[in-house]
Short mmCIF file of C-alpha atoms and ligand atoms in Angstrom, two decimals:
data_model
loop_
_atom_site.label_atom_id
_atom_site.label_comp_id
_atom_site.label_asym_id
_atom_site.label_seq_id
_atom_site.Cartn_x
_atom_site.Cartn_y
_atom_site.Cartn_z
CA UNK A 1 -68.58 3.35 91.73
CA UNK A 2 -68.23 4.23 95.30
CA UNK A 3 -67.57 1.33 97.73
CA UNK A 4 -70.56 1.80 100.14
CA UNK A 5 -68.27 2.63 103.12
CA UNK A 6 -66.41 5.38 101.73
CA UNK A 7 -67.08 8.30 103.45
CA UNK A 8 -68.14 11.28 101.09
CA UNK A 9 -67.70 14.26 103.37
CA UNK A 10 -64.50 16.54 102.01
CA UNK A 11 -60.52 15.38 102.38
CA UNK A 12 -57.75 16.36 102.03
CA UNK A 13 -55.62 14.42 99.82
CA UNK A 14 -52.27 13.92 99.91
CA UNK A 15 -49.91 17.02 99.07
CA UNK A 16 -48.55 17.27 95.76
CA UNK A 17 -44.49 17.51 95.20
CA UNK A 18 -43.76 20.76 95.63
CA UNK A 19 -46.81 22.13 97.31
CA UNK A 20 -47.00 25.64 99.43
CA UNK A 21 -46.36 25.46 102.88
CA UNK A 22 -48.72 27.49 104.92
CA UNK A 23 -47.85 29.37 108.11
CA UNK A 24 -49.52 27.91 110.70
CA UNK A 25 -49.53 29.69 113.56
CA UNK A 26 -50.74 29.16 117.43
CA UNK A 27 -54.59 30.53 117.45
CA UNK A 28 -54.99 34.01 117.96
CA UNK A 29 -57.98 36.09 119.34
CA UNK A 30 -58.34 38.44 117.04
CA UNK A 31 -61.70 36.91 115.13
CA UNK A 32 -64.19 37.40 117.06
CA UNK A 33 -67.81 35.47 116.07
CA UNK A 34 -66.21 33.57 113.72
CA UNK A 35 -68.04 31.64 110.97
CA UNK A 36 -67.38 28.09 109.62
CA UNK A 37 -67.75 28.90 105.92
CA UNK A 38 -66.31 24.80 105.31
CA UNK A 39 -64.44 21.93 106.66
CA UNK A 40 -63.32 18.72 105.82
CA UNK A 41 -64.66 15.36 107.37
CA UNK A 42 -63.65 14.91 110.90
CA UNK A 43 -62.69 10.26 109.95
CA UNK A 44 -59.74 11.86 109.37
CA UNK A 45 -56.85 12.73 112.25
CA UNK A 46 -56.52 16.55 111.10
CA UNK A 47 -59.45 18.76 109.73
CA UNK A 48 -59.27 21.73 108.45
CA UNK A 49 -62.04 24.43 108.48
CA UNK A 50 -61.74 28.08 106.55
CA UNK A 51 -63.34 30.64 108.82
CA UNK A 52 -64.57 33.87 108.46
CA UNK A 53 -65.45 36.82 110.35
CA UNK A 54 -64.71 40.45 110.61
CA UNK A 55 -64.43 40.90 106.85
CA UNK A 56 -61.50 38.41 107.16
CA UNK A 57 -61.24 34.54 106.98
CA UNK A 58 -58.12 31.75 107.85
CA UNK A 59 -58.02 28.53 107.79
CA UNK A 60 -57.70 26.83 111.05
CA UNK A 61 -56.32 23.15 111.38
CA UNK A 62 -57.23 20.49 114.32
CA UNK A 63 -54.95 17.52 115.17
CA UNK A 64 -57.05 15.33 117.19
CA UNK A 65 -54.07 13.55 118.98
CA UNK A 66 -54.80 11.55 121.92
CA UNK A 67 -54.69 13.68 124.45
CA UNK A 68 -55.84 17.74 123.63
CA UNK A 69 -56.08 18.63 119.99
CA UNK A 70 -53.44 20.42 118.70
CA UNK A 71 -55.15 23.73 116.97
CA UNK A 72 -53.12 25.63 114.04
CA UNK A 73 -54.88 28.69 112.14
CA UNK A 74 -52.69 30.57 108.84
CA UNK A 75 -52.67 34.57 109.45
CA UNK A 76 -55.75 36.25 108.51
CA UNK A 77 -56.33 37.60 105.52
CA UNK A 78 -58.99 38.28 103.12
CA UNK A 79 -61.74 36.26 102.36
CA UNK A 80 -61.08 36.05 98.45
CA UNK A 81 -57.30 34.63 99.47
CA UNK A 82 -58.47 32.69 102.18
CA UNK A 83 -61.09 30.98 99.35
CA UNK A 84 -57.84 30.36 97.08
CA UNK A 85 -56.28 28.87 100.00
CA UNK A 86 -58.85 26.35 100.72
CA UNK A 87 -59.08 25.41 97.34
CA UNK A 88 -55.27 24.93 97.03
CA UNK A 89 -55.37 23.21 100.31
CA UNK A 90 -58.24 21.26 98.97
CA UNK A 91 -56.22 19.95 95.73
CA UNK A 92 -53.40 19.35 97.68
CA UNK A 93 -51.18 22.64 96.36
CA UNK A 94 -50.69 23.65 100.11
CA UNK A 95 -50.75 22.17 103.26
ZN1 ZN B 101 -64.51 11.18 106.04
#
């Protein structure tokens, strides 16, 4: 059972031993109309959101630190590894 103030939106749990580390670079501009395809829950300090556009998809990360969020996206690549990155990311086999 769920305790009834558990939030049920999408987290990231903690990273496993060993997990990938992504590249997370500053945000680039070369997406244009870019698409939310998911995200996780925004109770949480960082959120992560895999975005696609232009045939391509990354996976951007927001720290929402006091003061301006601090914004991180991976390289773009296709949409198929982008998928297998959120999912890793998602299972806590990359961060
Ligand atoms: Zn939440």
């Amino acid at each position: 059972m769920l305790l009834s103030d558990e939030c049920l939106n999408l987290h990231v749990p903690r990273a496993q031993h060993g997990h990938t580390r992504l590249d997370w670079r500053r945000p680039h501009q070369a997406l244009e109309r870019v698409r939310h395809v998911a995200w996780t829950c925004s109770c949480r300090a960082t959120v992560y959101e895999l975005c696609e556009g232009g045939g391509q998809a990354f996976i951007r990360r927001t720290v929402q630190l006091d003061g301006t969020p601090e914004v991180r996206e991976t390289s773009p690549c296709s949409i198929h590894e982008a998928g297998m990155i959120w999912t890793a990311l998602l299972s806590g086999q990359a961060r």
